[in-house]
CSV table of C-alpha atoms in Angstrom, one decimal:
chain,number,residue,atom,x,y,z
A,9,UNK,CA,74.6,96.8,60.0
A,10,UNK,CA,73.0,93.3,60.7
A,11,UNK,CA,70.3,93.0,62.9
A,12,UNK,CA,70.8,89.0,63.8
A,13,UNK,CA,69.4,87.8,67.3
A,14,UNK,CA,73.6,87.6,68.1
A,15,UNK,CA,74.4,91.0,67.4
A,16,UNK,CA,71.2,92.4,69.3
A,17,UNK,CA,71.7,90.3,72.4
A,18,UNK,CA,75.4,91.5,72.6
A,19,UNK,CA,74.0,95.4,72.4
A,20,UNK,CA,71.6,94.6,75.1
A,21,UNK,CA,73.6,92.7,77.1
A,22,UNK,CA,76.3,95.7,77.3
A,23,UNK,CA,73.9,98.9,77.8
A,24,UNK,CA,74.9,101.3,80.4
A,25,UNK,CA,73.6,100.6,84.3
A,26,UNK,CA,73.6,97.1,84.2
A,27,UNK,CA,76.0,95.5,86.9
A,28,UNK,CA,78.1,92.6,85.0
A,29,UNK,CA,78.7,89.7,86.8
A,30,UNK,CA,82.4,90.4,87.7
A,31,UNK,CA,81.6,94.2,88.6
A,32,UNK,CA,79.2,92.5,91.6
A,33,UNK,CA,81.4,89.7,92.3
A,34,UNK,CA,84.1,92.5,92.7
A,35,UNK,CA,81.4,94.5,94.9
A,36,UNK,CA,80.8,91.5,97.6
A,37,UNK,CA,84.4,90.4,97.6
A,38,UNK,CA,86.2,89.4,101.0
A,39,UNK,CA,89.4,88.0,102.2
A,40,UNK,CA,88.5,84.3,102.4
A,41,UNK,CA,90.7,82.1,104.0
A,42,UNK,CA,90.8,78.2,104.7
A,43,UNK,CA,92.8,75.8,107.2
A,44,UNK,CA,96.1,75.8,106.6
A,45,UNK,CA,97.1,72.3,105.7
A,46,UNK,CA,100.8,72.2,107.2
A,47,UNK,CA,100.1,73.9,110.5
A,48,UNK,CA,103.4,74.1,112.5
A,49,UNK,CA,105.8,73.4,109.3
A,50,UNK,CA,107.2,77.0,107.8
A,51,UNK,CA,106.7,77.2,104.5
A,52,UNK,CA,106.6,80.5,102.6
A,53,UNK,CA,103.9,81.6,99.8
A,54,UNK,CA,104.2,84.0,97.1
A,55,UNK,CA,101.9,85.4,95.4
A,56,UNK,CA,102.0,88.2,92.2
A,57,UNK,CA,99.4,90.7,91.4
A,58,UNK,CA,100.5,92.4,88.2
A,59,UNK,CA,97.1,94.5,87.3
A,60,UNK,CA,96.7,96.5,90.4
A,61,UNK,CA,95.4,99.8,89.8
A,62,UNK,CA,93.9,102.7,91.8
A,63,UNK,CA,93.3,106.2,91.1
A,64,UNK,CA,95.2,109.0,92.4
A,65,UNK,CA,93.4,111.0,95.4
A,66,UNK,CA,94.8,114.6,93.8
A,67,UNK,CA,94.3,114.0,90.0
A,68,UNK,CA,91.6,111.0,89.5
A,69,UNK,CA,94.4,110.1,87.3
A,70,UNK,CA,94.3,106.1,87.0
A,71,UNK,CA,97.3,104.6,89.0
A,72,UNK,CA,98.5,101.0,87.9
A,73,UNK,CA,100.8,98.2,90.2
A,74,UNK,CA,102.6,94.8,90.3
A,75,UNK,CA,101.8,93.5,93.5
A,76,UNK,CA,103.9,90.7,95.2
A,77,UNK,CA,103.0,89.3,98.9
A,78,UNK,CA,104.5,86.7,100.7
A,79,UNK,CA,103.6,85.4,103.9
A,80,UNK,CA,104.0,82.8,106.0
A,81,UNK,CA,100.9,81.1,107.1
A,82,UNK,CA,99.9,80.8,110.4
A,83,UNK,CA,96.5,78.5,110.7
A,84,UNK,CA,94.8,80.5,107.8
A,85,UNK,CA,95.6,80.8,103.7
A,86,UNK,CA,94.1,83.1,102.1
A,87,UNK,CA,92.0,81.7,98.9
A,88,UNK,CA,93.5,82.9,95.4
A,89,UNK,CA,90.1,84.0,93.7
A,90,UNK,CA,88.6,86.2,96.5
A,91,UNK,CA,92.4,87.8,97.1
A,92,UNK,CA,91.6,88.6,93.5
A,93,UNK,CA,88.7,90.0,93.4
A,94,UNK,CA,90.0,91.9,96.7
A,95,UNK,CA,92.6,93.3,95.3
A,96,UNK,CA,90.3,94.4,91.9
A,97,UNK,CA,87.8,96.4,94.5
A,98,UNK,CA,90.7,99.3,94.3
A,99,UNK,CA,90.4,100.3,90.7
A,100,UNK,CA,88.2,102.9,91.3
A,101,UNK,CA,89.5,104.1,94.9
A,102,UNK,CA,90.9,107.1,94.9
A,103,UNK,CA,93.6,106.2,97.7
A,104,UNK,CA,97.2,106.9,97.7
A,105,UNK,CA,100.2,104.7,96.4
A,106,UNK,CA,101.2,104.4,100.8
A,107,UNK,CA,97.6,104.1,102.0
A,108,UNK,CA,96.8,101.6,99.4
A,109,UNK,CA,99.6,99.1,100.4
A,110,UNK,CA,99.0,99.8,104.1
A,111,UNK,CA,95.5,99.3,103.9
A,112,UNK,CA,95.9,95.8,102.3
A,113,UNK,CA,98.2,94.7,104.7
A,114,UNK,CA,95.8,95.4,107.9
A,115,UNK,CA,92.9,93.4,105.6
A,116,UNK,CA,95.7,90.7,105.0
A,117,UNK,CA,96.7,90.7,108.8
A,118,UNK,CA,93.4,90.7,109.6
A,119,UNK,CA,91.7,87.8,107.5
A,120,UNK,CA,94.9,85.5,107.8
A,121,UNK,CA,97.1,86.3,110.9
A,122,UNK,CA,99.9,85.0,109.2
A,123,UNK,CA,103.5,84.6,110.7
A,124,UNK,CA,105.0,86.8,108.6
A,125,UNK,CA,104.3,89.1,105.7
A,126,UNK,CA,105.9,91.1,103.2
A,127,UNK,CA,103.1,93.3,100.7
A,128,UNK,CA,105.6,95.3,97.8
A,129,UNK,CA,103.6,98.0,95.3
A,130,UNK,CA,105.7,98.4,92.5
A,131,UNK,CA,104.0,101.3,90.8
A,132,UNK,CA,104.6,102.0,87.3
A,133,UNK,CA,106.1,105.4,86.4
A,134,UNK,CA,103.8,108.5,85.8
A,135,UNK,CA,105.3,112.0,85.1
A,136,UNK,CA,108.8,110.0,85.6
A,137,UNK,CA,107.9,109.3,89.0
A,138,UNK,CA,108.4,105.6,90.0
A,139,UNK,CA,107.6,104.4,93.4
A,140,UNK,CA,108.0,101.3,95.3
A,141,UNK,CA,105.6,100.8,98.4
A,142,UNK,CA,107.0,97.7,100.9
A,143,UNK,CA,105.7,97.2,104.1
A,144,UNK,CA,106.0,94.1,106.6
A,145,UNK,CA,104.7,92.6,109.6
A,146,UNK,CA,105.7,89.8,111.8
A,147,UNK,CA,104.0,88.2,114.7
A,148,UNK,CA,105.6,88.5,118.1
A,149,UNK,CA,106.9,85.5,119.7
A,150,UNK,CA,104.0,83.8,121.8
């Protein structure tokens, strides 16, 4: 085994404890949203999350997704990275395939107050199980 400065700084930088950069930006991570730049014109965004994962609350058994939302804005759209980095903070929740979904939607609903959304877990199959978690919300008429 080489001992070169490289090969030491790569074994340092990887010893157990340390917090990595992603691991805190994950920790801190928020909805962020900005203006919406077409207020009043309908359009509709779609967005696909295909490394969702959880674990499940009975086993501790790692549970892994495609996500796909689509909303309509309202005056707020939520910003790509920090939905991200949201949507990473679950990998080591042990929450439920229903709870999961639901719980993103309120965070959604309440970060962006869109018009309308749609939030779809595709789970993949474990023990040949495969489940499909879809739940909506649209604003009332004002």
């Amino acid at each position: 085994m080489s001992n070169s400065p490289v090969e030491q700084n790569v074994f340092h930088s990887s010893e157990v404890g340390e917090v990595k950069y992603g691991e805190r930006e994950i920790q801190q991570g928020q909805l962020i949203t900005f203006p919406n730049p077409r207020v009043g014109r309908r359009y509709e965004v779609s967005i696909s999350l295909p490394e969702f994962t959880c674990k499940c609350p009975f086993s501790g058994y790692p549970d892994f997704a495609t996500l796909h939302l689509t909303y309509v804005p309202n005056e707020r759209v939520v910003e790509l990275k920090s939905l991200k980095l949201y949507i990473n903070s679950y990998r080591d929740r042990y929450i439920s395939h229903e709870e999961s979904i639901n719980q993103i939607l309120d965070d959604f609903l309440e970060a962006c107050d869109p018009l309308e959304v749609k939030i779809v877990g595709d789970f993949n199959p474990r023990g040949n199980v495969h489940t499909c978690v879809e739940v909506r919300h649209q604003r009332p008429d004002d």
